[in-house]
PDB file of C-alpha atoms in Angstrom:
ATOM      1  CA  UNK F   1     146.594  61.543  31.325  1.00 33.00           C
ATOM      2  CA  UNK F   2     145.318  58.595  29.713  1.00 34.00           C
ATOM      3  CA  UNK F   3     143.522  55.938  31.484  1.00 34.00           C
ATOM      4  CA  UNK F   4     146.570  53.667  31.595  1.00 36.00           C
ATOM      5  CA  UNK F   5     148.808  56.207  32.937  1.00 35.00           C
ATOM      6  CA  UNK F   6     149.126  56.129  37.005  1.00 40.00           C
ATOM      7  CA  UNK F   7     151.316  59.229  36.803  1.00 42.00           C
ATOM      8  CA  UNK F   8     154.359  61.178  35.088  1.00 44.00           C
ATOM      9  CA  UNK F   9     156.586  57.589  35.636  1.00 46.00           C
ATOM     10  CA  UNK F  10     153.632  55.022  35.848  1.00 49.00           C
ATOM     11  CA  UNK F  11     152.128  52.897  33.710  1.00 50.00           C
ATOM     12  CA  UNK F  12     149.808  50.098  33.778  1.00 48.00           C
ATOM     13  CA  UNK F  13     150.623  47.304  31.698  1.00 49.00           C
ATOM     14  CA  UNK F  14     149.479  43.644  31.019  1.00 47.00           C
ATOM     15  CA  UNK F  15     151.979  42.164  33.722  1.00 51.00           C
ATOM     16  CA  UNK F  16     151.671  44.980  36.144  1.00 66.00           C
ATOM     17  CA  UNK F  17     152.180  48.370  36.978  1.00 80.00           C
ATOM     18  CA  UNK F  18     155.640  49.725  35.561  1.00 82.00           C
ATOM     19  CA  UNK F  19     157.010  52.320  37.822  1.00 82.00           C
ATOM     20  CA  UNK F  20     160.197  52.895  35.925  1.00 86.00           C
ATOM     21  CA  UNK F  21     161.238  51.923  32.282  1.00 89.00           C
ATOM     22  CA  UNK F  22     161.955  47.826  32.371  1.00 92.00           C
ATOM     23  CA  UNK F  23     160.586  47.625  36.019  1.00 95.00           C
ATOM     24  CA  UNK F  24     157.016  46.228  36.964  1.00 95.00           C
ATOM     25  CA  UNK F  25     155.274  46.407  39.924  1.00 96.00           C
ATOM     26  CA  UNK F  26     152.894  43.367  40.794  1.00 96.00           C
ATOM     27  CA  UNK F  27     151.004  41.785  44.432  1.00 96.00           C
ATOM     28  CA  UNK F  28     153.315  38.920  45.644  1.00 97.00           C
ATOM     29  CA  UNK F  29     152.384  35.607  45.619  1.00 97.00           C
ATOM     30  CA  UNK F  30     153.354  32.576  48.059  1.00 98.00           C
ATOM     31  CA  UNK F  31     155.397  31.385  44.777  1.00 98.00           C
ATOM     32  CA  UNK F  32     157.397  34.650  45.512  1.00 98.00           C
ATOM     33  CA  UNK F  33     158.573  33.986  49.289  1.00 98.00           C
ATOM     34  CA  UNK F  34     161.876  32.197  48.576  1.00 98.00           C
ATOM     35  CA  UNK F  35     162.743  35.257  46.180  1.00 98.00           C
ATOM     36  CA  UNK F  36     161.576  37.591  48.604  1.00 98.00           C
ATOM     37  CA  UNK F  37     164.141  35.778  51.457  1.00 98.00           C
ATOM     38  CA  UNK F  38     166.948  35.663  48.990  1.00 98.00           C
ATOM     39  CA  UNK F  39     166.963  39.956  48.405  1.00 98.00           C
ATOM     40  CA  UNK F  40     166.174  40.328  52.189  1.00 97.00           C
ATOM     41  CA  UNK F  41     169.262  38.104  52.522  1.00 96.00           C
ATOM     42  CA  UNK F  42     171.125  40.025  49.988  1.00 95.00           C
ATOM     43  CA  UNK F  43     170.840  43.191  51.841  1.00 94.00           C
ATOM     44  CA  UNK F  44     170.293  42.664  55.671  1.00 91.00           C
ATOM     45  CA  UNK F  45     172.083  40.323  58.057  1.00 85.00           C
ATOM     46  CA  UNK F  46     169.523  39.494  60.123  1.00 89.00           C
ATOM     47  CA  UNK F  47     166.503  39.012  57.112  1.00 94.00           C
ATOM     48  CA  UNK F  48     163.043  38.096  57.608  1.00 96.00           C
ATOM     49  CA  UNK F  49     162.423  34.507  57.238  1.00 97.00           C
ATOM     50  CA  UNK F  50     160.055  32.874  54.986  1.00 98.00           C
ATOM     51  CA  UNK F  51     157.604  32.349  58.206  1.00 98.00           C
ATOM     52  CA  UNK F  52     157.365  36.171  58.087  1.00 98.00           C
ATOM     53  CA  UNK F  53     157.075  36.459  54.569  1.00 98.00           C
ATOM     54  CA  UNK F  54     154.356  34.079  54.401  1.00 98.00           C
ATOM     55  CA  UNK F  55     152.633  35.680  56.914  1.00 98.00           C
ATOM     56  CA  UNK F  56     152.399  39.180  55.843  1.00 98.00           C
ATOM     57  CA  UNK F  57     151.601  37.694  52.361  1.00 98.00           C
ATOM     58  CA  UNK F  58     148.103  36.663  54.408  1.00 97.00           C
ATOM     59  CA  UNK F  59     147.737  39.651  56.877  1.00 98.00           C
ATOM     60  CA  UNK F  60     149.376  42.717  54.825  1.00 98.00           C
ATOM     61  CA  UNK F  61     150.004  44.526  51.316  1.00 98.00           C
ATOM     62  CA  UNK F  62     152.957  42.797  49.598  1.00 98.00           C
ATOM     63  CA  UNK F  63     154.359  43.576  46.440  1.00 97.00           C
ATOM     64  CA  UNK F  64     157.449  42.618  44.325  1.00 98.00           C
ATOM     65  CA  UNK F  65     159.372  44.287  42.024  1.00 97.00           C
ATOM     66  CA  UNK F  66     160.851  42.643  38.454  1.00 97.00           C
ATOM     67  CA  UNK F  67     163.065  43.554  35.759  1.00 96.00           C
ATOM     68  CA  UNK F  68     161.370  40.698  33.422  1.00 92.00           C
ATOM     69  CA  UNK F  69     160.351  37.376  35.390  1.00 91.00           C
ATOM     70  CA  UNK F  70     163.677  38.502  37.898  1.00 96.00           C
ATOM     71  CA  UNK F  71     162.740  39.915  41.374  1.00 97.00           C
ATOM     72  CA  UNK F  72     164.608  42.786  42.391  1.00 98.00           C
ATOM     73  CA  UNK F  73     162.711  44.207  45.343  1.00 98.00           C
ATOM     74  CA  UNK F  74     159.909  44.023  47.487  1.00 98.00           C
ATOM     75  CA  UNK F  75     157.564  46.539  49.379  1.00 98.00           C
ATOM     76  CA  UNK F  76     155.133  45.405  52.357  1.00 98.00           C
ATOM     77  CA  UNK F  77     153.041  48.110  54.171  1.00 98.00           C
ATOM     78  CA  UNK F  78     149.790  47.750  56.040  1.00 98.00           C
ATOM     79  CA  UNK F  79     147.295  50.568  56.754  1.00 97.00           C
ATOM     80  CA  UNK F  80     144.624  50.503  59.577  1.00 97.00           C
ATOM     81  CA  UNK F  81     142.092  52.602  59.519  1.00 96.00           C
ATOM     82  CA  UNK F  82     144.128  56.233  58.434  1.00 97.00           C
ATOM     83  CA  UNK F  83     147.254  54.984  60.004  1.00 98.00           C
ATOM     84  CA  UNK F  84     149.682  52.977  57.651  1.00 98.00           C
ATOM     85  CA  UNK F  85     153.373  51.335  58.524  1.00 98.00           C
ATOM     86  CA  UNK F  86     155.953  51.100  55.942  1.00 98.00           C
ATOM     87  CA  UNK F  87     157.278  47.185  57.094  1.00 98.00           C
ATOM     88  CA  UNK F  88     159.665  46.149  54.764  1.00 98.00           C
ATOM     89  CA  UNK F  89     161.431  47.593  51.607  1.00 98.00           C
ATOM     90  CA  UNK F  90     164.278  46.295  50.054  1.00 97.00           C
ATOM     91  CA  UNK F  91     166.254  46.615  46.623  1.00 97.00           C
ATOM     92  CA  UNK F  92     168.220  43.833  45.839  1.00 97.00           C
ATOM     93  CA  UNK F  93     172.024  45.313  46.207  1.00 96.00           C
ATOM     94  CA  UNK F  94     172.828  44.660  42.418  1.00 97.00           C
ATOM     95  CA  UNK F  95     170.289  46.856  41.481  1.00 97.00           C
ATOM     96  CA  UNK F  96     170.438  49.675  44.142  1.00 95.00           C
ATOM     97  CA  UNK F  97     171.354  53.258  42.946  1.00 93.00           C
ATOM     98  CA  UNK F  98     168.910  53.417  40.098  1.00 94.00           C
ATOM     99  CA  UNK F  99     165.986  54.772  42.017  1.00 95.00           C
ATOM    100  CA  UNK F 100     164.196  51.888  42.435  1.00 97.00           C
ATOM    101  CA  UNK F 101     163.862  51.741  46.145  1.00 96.00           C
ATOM    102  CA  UNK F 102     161.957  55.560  45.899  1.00 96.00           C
ATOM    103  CA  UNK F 103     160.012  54.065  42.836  1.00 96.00           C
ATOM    104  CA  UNK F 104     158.667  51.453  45.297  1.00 97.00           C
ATOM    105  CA  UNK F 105     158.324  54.266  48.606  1.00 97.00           C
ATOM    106  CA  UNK F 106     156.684  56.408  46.096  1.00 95.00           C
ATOM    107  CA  UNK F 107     154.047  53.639  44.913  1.00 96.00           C
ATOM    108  CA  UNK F 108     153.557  53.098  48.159  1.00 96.00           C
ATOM    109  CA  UNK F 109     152.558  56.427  49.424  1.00 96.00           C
ATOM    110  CA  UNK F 110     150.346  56.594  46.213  1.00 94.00           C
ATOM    111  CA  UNK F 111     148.106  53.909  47.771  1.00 95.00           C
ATOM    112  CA  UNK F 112     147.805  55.204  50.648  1.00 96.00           C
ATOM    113  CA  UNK F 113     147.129  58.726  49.986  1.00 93.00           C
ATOM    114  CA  UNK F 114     143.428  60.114  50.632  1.00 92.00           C
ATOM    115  CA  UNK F 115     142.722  57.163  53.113  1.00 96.00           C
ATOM    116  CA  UNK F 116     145.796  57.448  55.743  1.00 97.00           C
ATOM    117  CA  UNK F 117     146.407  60.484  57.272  1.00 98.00           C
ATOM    118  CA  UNK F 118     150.123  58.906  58.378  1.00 98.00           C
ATOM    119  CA  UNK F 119     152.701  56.342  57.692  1.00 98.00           C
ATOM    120  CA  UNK F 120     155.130  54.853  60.080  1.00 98.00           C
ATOM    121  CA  UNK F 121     158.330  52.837  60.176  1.00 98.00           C
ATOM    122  CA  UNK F 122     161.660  51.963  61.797  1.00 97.00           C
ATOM    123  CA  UNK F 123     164.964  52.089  59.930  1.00 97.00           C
ATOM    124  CA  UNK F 124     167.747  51.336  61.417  1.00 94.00           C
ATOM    125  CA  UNK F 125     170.124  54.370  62.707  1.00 94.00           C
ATOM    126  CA  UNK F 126     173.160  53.229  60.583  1.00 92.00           C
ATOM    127  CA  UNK F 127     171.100  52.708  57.779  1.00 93.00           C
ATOM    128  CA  UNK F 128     171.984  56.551  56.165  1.00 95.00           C
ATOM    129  CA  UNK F 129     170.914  56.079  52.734  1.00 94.00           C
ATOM    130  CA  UNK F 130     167.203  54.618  53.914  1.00 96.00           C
ATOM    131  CA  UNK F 131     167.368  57.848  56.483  1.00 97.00           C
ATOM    132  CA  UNK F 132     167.898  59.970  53.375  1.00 97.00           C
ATOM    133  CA  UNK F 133     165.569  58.399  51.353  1.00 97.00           C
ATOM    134  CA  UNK F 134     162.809  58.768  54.006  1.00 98.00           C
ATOM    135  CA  UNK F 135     163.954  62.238  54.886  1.00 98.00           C
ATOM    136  CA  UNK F 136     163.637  63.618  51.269  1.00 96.00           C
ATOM    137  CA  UNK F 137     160.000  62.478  50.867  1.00 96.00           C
ATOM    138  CA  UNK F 138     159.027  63.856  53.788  1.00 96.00           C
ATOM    139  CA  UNK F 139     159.572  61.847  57.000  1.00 98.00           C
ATOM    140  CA  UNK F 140     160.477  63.385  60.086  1.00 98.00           C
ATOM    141  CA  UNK F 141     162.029  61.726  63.527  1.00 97.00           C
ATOM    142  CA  UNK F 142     159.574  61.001  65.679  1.00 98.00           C
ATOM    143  CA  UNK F 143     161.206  58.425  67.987  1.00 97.00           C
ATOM    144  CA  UNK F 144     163.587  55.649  68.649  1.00 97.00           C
ATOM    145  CA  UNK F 145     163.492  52.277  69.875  1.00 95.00           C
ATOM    146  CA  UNK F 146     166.306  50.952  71.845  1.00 93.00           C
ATOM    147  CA  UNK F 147     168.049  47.844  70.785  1.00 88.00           C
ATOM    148  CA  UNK F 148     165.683  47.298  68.404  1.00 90.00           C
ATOM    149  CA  UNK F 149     167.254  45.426  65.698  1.00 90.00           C
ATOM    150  CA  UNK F 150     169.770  42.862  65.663  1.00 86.00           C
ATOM    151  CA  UNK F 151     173.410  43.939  64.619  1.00 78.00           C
ATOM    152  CA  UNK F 152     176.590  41.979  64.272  1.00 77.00           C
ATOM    153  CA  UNK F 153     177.792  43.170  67.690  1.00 81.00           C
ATOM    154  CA  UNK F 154     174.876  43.261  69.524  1.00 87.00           C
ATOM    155  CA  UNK F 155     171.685  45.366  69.036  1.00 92.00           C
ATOM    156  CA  UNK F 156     170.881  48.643  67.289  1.00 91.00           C
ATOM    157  CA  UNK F 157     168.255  51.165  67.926  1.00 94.00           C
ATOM    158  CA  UNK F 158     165.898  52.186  65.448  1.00 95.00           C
ATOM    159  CA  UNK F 159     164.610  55.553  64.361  1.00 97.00           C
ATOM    160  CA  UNK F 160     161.178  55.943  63.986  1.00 98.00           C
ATOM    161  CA  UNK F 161     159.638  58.023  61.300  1.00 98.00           C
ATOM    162  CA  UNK F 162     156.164  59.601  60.262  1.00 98.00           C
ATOM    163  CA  UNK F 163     155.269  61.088  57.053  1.00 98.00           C
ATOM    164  CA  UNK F 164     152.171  63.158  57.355  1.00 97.00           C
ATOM    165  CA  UNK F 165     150.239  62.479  54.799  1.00 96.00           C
ATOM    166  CA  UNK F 166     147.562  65.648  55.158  1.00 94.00           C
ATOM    167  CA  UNK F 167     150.509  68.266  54.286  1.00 82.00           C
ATOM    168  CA  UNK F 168     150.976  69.684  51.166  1.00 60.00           C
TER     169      UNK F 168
END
């Protein structure tokens, strides 16, 4: 594998890491949050405003996703000490059903490999094809939080999820 390989469907280019053919990976920037609320809009009814945004672009790991100077996605995690949470991911819904959103989970456990022995998050329990995305890499239940999120009648639990990181 050459040096500017990452793996079988990663590259590292001049503008970023390309995880998939016309997709590049790169750390977001503050000149990224009104993007970042317009895909969280575009997929969730109750998005993350650009407050939050701005905040986790200070206290977290924050990436973006772009097909040319275009986001398309986002991925914010954290990881203290070997424990890491998964805290946002979304695909824009235009560009969902190419594989992008496992592109991004995969990056993700990438970086965190061979430092966190775990990584955590919530999903909401309607939310099947993020359930089946999790579940195919690995995550098991673990939990649920009660009324957790907001929904359009009232609240929704969330699952929560580990993938352990130490198994082969």
């Amino acid at each position: 594998m050459s040096e500017n390989t990452m793996s079988d469907n990663t590259m590292l280019d001049s503008t970023g890491l390309v995880i998939k053919a016309g997709f590049r990976l790169r750390p977001a920037t503050a000149d990224d949050i009104a993007g970042l609320v317009k895909i969280e809009s575009d997929v969730t009814p109750f998005p993350w405003s650009a407050k939050q945004f701005a905040e986790s672009l200070q206290n977290h790991r924050c990436y973006v996703l772009c097909k040319g100077n275009r986001l398309v996605g986002f991925l914010i995690f954290n990881q203290v000490i070997d424990e890491a949470e998964l805290l946002n991911i979304a695909v824009k819904s235009s560009f969902q059903g190419e594989g992008l959103g496992a592109c991004l989970l995969d990056y993700c456990l990438a970086e965190i490999s061979g430092t966190a022995l775990n990584l955590f998050l919530e999903v909401r329990v309607s939310n099947f094809p993020a359930i089946a995305l999790y579940e195919g890499r690995g995550f098991l239940h673990v939990g649920e939080r009660r009324a957790y999120y907001h929904g359009a009648s009232g609240r929704e639990d969330a699952l929560i999820m580990r993938c352990d990181l130490t198994a082969n």
